[in-house]
GROMACS .gro file of C-alpha atoms in nm:
model
  208
    1MET     CA    1   0.327   0.816  -0.791
    2LEU     CA    2   0.070   0.622  -0.996
    3GLY     CA    3  -0.217   0.760  -0.784
    4LEU     CA    4  -0.070   1.109  -0.823
    5ARG     CA    5  -0.057   1.066  -1.204
    6SER     CA    6  -0.414   0.955  -1.218
    7LEU     CA    7  -0.526   1.238  -0.990
    8VAL     CA    8  -0.357   1.506  -1.206
    9GLU     CA    9  -0.497   1.350  -1.522
   10SER     CA   10  -0.840   1.350  -1.381
   11GLN     CA   11  -0.814   1.717  -1.280
   12PHE     CA   12  -0.663   1.811  -1.617
   13THR     CA   13  -0.902   1.630  -1.846
   14GLY     CA   14  -1.214   1.689  -1.637
   15SER     CA   15  -1.131   2.050  -1.539
   16ARG     CA   16  -1.269   1.961  -1.196
   17LEU     CA   17  -1.271   2.316  -1.051
   18GLY     CA   18  -1.492   2.225  -0.751
   19ARG     CA   19  -1.244   1.972  -0.633
   20ALA     CA   20  -0.972   2.218  -0.719
   21VAL     CA   21  -1.106   2.473  -0.483
   22LEU     CA   22  -1.123   2.213  -0.211
   23PHE     CA   23  -0.763   2.121  -0.266
   24PHE     CA   24  -0.666   2.490  -0.255
   25LEU     CA   25  -0.845   2.542   0.076
   26LEU     CA   26  -0.737   2.218   0.237
   27PRO     CA   27  -0.398   2.355   0.391
   28THR     CA   28  -0.591   2.648   0.540
   29ILE     CA   29  -0.865   2.417   0.669
   30LEU     CA   30  -0.607   2.184   0.837
   31TRP     CA   31  -0.425   2.487   0.988
   32ALA     CA   32  -0.749   2.629   1.128
   33VAL     CA   33  -0.835   2.285   1.276
   34PHE     CA   34  -0.481   2.251   1.419
   35SER     CA   35  -0.500   2.595   1.570
   36LEU     CA   36  -0.839   2.533   1.729
   37ALA     CA   37  -0.729   2.198   1.864
   38PHE     CA   38  -0.422   2.353   2.041
   39ALA     CA   39  -0.595   2.683   2.132
   40LEU     CA   40  -0.370   2.885   1.906
   41ALA     CA   41  -0.483   3.236   1.813
   42ILE     CA   42  -0.645   3.285   1.464
   43ASN     CA   43  -0.632   3.626   1.312
   44PRO     CA   44  -0.931   3.651   1.088
   45GLN     CA   45  -0.791   3.943   0.899
   46GLY     CA   46  -0.456   3.768   0.842
   47LEU     CA   47  -0.642   3.449   0.744
   48ALA     CA   48  -0.854   3.631   0.489
   49LEU     CA   49  -0.547   3.810   0.351
   50SER     CA   50  -0.358   3.482   0.327
   51ILE     CA   51  -0.642   3.311   0.138
   52GLY     CA   52  -0.674   3.616  -0.094
   53LEU     CA   53  -0.307   3.614  -0.170
   54GLY     CA   54  -0.301   3.236  -0.225
   55LEU     CA   55  -0.597   3.256  -0.464
   56LEU     CA   56  -0.429   3.537  -0.658
   57SER     CA   57  -0.106   3.332  -0.670
   58TRP     CA   58  -0.290   3.027  -0.783
   59VAL     CA   59  -0.460   3.196  -1.079
   60ALA     CA   60  -0.151   3.398  -1.175
   61ILE     CA   61   0.070   3.087  -1.168
   62SER     CA   62  -0.188   2.880  -1.372
   63LEU     CA   63  -0.219   3.152  -1.617
   64ALA     CA   64   0.158   3.171  -1.655
   65LEU     CA   65   0.191   2.797  -1.697
   66PHE     CA   66  -0.097   2.803  -1.956
   67VAL     CA   67   0.104   3.056  -2.161
   68LEU     CA   68   0.418   2.847  -2.110
   69VAL     CA   69   0.241   2.537  -2.243
   70ARG     CA   70   0.129   2.726  -2.554
   71LEU     CA   71   0.482   2.857  -2.616
   72PHE     CA   72   0.661   2.544  -2.526
   73LYS     CA   73   0.440   2.276  -2.665
   74GLY     CA   74   0.298   2.460  -2.963
   75LYS     CA   75  -0.042   2.585  -3.082
   76ASP     CA   76  -0.167   2.226  -3.124
   77ALA     CA   77  -0.122   2.152  -2.759
   78LYS     CA   78  -0.456   2.022  -2.603
   79VAL     CA   79  -0.486   2.252  -2.311
   80ARG     CA   80  -0.736   2.491  -2.154
   81PHE     CA   81  -0.672   2.745  -1.877
   82SER     CA   82  -0.927   2.565  -1.663
   83SER     CA   83  -0.740   2.236  -1.709
   84VAL     CA   84  -0.417   2.388  -1.590
   85LEU     CA   85  -0.586   2.556  -1.297
   86ALA     CA   86  -0.753   2.232  -1.190
   87ALA     CA   87  -0.441   2.023  -1.231
   88PHE     CA   88  -0.208   2.270  -1.054
   89SER     CA   89  -0.436   2.250  -0.747
   90VAL     CA   90  -0.305   1.910  -0.668
   91ASN     CA   91   0.010   2.088  -0.531
   92TYR     CA   92  -0.203   2.230  -0.259
   93LEU     CA   93  -0.316   1.882  -0.165
   94ILE     CA   94   0.047   1.766  -0.156
   95ALA     CA   95   0.132   2.064   0.065
   96ALA     CA   96  -0.149   1.967   0.302
   97VAL     CA   97  -0.053   1.611   0.329
   98ALA     CA   98   0.309   1.700   0.387
   99GLY     CA   99   0.227   1.960   0.651
  100LEU     CA  100   0.008   1.701   0.828
  101PHE     CA  101   0.291   1.452   0.838
  102VAL     CA  102   0.529   1.716   0.974
  103ILE     CA  103   0.293   1.837   1.245
  104ALA     CA  104   0.219   1.472   1.347
  105LEU     CA  105   0.599   1.401   1.365
  106ILE     CA  106   0.664   1.708   1.583
  107PHE     CA  107   0.361   1.630   1.808
  108VAL     CA  108   0.498   1.279   1.876
  109SER     CA  109   0.865   1.373   1.896
  110PHE     CA  110   0.821   1.675   2.123
  111PRO     CA  111   0.542   1.616   2.374
  112GLY     CA  112   0.388   1.942   2.501
  113PHE     CA  113   0.549   2.156   2.237
  114PHE     CA  114   0.229   2.296   2.088
  115GLN     CA  115   0.070   2.334   2.432
  116LYS     CA  116   0.367   2.532   2.545
  117VAL     CA  117   0.347   2.752   2.230
  118SER     CA  118  -0.026   2.813   2.305
  119SER     CA  119   0.044   2.922   2.659
  120LEU     CA  120   0.315   3.166   2.546
  121GLN     CA  121   0.087   3.355   2.298
  122GLY     CA  122   0.108   3.732   2.338
  123GLN     CA  123   0.399   3.731   2.562
  124ASP     CA  124   0.714   3.934   2.478
  125LEU     CA  125   0.989   3.693   2.584
  126THR     CA  126   1.362   3.752   2.596
  127GLN     CA  127   1.610   3.502   2.443
  128GLU     CA  128   1.693   3.375   2.787
  129GLN     CA  129   1.331   3.312   2.875
  130MET     CA  130   1.284   3.138   2.540
  131ALA     CA  131   1.579   2.913   2.604
  132SER     CA  132   1.434   2.834   2.953
  133VAL     CA  133   1.104   2.739   2.792
  134VAL     CA  134   1.275   2.507   2.535
  135SER     CA  135   1.487   2.345   2.802
  136SER     CA  136   1.171   2.266   2.996
  137LEU     CA  137   1.046   2.045   2.721
  138ALA     CA  138   1.126   1.672   2.706
  139LEU     CA  139   1.364   1.687   2.418
  140PRO     CA  140   1.508   1.384   2.246
  141GLY     CA  141   1.883   1.295   2.240
  142ASP     CA  142   2.113   1.409   1.967
  143ALA     CA  143   2.078   1.082   1.770
  144MET     CA  144   1.695   1.091   1.786
  145PHE     CA  145   1.689   1.461   1.708
  146PHE     CA  146   1.901   1.393   1.390
  147ILE     CA  147   1.654   1.122   1.292
  148ILE     CA  148   1.361   1.356   1.335
  149PHE     CA  149   1.534   1.628   1.136
  150ALA     CA  150   1.609   1.381   0.854
  151ALA     CA  151   1.251   1.257   0.860
  152ILE     CA  152   1.115   1.606   0.822
  153SER     CA  153   1.361   1.672   0.546
  154LEU     CA  154   1.262   1.357   0.361
  155ILE     CA  155   0.897   1.454   0.395
  156LEU     CA  156   0.964   1.800   0.249
  157LEU     CA  157   1.189   1.652  -0.028
  158GLY     CA  158   0.918   1.402  -0.116
  159ALA     CA  159   0.659   1.676  -0.134
  160GLY     CA  160   0.891   1.884  -0.363
  161ILE     CA  161   0.953   1.589  -0.594
  162ALA     CA  162   0.575   1.530  -0.604
  163CYS     CA  163   0.509   1.894  -0.704
  164VAL     CA  164   0.758   1.874  -0.987
  165ALA     CA  165   0.592   1.545  -1.098
  166VAL     CA  166   0.259   1.740  -1.119
  167LEU     CA  167   0.415   2.001  -1.341
  168TYR     CA  168   0.574   1.712  -1.558
  169ARG     CA  169   0.237   1.554  -1.585
  170ILE     CA  170   0.063   1.875  -1.690
  171GLY     CA  171   0.317   1.920  -1.967
  172SER     CA  172   0.283   1.559  -2.089
  173LEU     CA  173  -0.106   1.574  -2.087
  174ALA     CA  174  -0.101   1.898  -2.285
  175LYS     CA  175   0.103   1.734  -2.560
  176GLU     CA  176   0.305   1.412  -2.538
  177THR     CA  177   0.670   1.480  -2.615
  178SER     CA  178   1.002   1.334  -2.507
  179ARG     CA  179   1.074   1.278  -2.139
  180PHE     CA  180   1.357   1.534  -2.156
  181SER     CA  181   1.123   1.789  -2.309
  182ASN     CA  182   0.870   1.735  -2.036
  183LEU     CA  183   1.136   1.759  -1.771
  184VAL     CA  184   1.262   2.089  -1.914
  185PHE     CA  185   0.895   2.212  -1.907
  186ALA     CA  186   0.873   2.112  -1.540
  187VAL     CA  187   1.188   2.292  -1.445
  188LEU     CA  188   1.081   2.606  -1.628
  189SER     CA  189   0.748   2.587  -1.466
  190LEU     CA  190   0.911   2.563  -1.127
  191GLY     CA  191   1.107   2.880  -1.203
  192ILE     CA  192   0.786   3.054  -1.306
  193ILE     CA  193   0.609   2.948  -0.980
  194ILE     CA  194   0.905   3.097  -0.768
  195GLY     CA  195   0.909   3.414  -0.984
  196VAL     CA  196   0.534   3.484  -0.976
  197ASP     CA  197   0.512   3.411  -0.606
  198TYR     CA  198   0.806   3.636  -0.523
  199ALA     CA  199   0.660   3.923  -0.741
  200LEU     CA  200   0.314   3.895  -0.579
  201ARG     CA  201   0.464   3.905  -0.235
  202ALA     CA  202   0.679   4.201  -0.322
  203ILE     CA  203   0.386   4.392  -0.468
  204LEU     CA  204   0.181   4.308  -0.149
  205GLY     CA  205   0.465   4.433   0.061
  206LEU     CA  206   0.477   4.764  -0.120
  207LEU     CA  207   0.095   4.807  -0.091
  208LEU     CA  208   0.085   4.728   0.272
   0.00000   0.00000   0.00000
């Protein structure tokens, strides 16, 4: 967590927008590399739409957090919109690292899984055919399957905690207050993130 604190502080105080854009694009880059490695189809239009929606979400969430900082921490809070934008991008880095661990775990635990998915692209399979495909894989036993599921759950839980820690750190960097106050700020920020993301997806669904 110490490295995460330092990274968020570096992004916040330096408003490192170049690095922030890299963090934002990292999950997409890793997904594209993964898709190419396993010959999975890439939809350019869908990819562009995903990046555009993600960019809009990043800016909207950062703006909402900036307003929240001003309201919650007061007018004397030392914060700029670019600082929040840069610091929040660390969450995309966390998502990329967590996704990489999950993919690696699935790759090791279920040999041939991604190759099988690649070979089935574009086919309209019935449930019986899908069950046959799954049964043809070398699946682990129940105990090992539970361990794998628990490991993936822990990875996702750790990523979630790290994201909350980023929000907590943004609040404390804007203005140092009590731990309880910073924790409340982090929880409110989490609610804003969920709300803004849901609203943007709903609007996009109506437009499309």
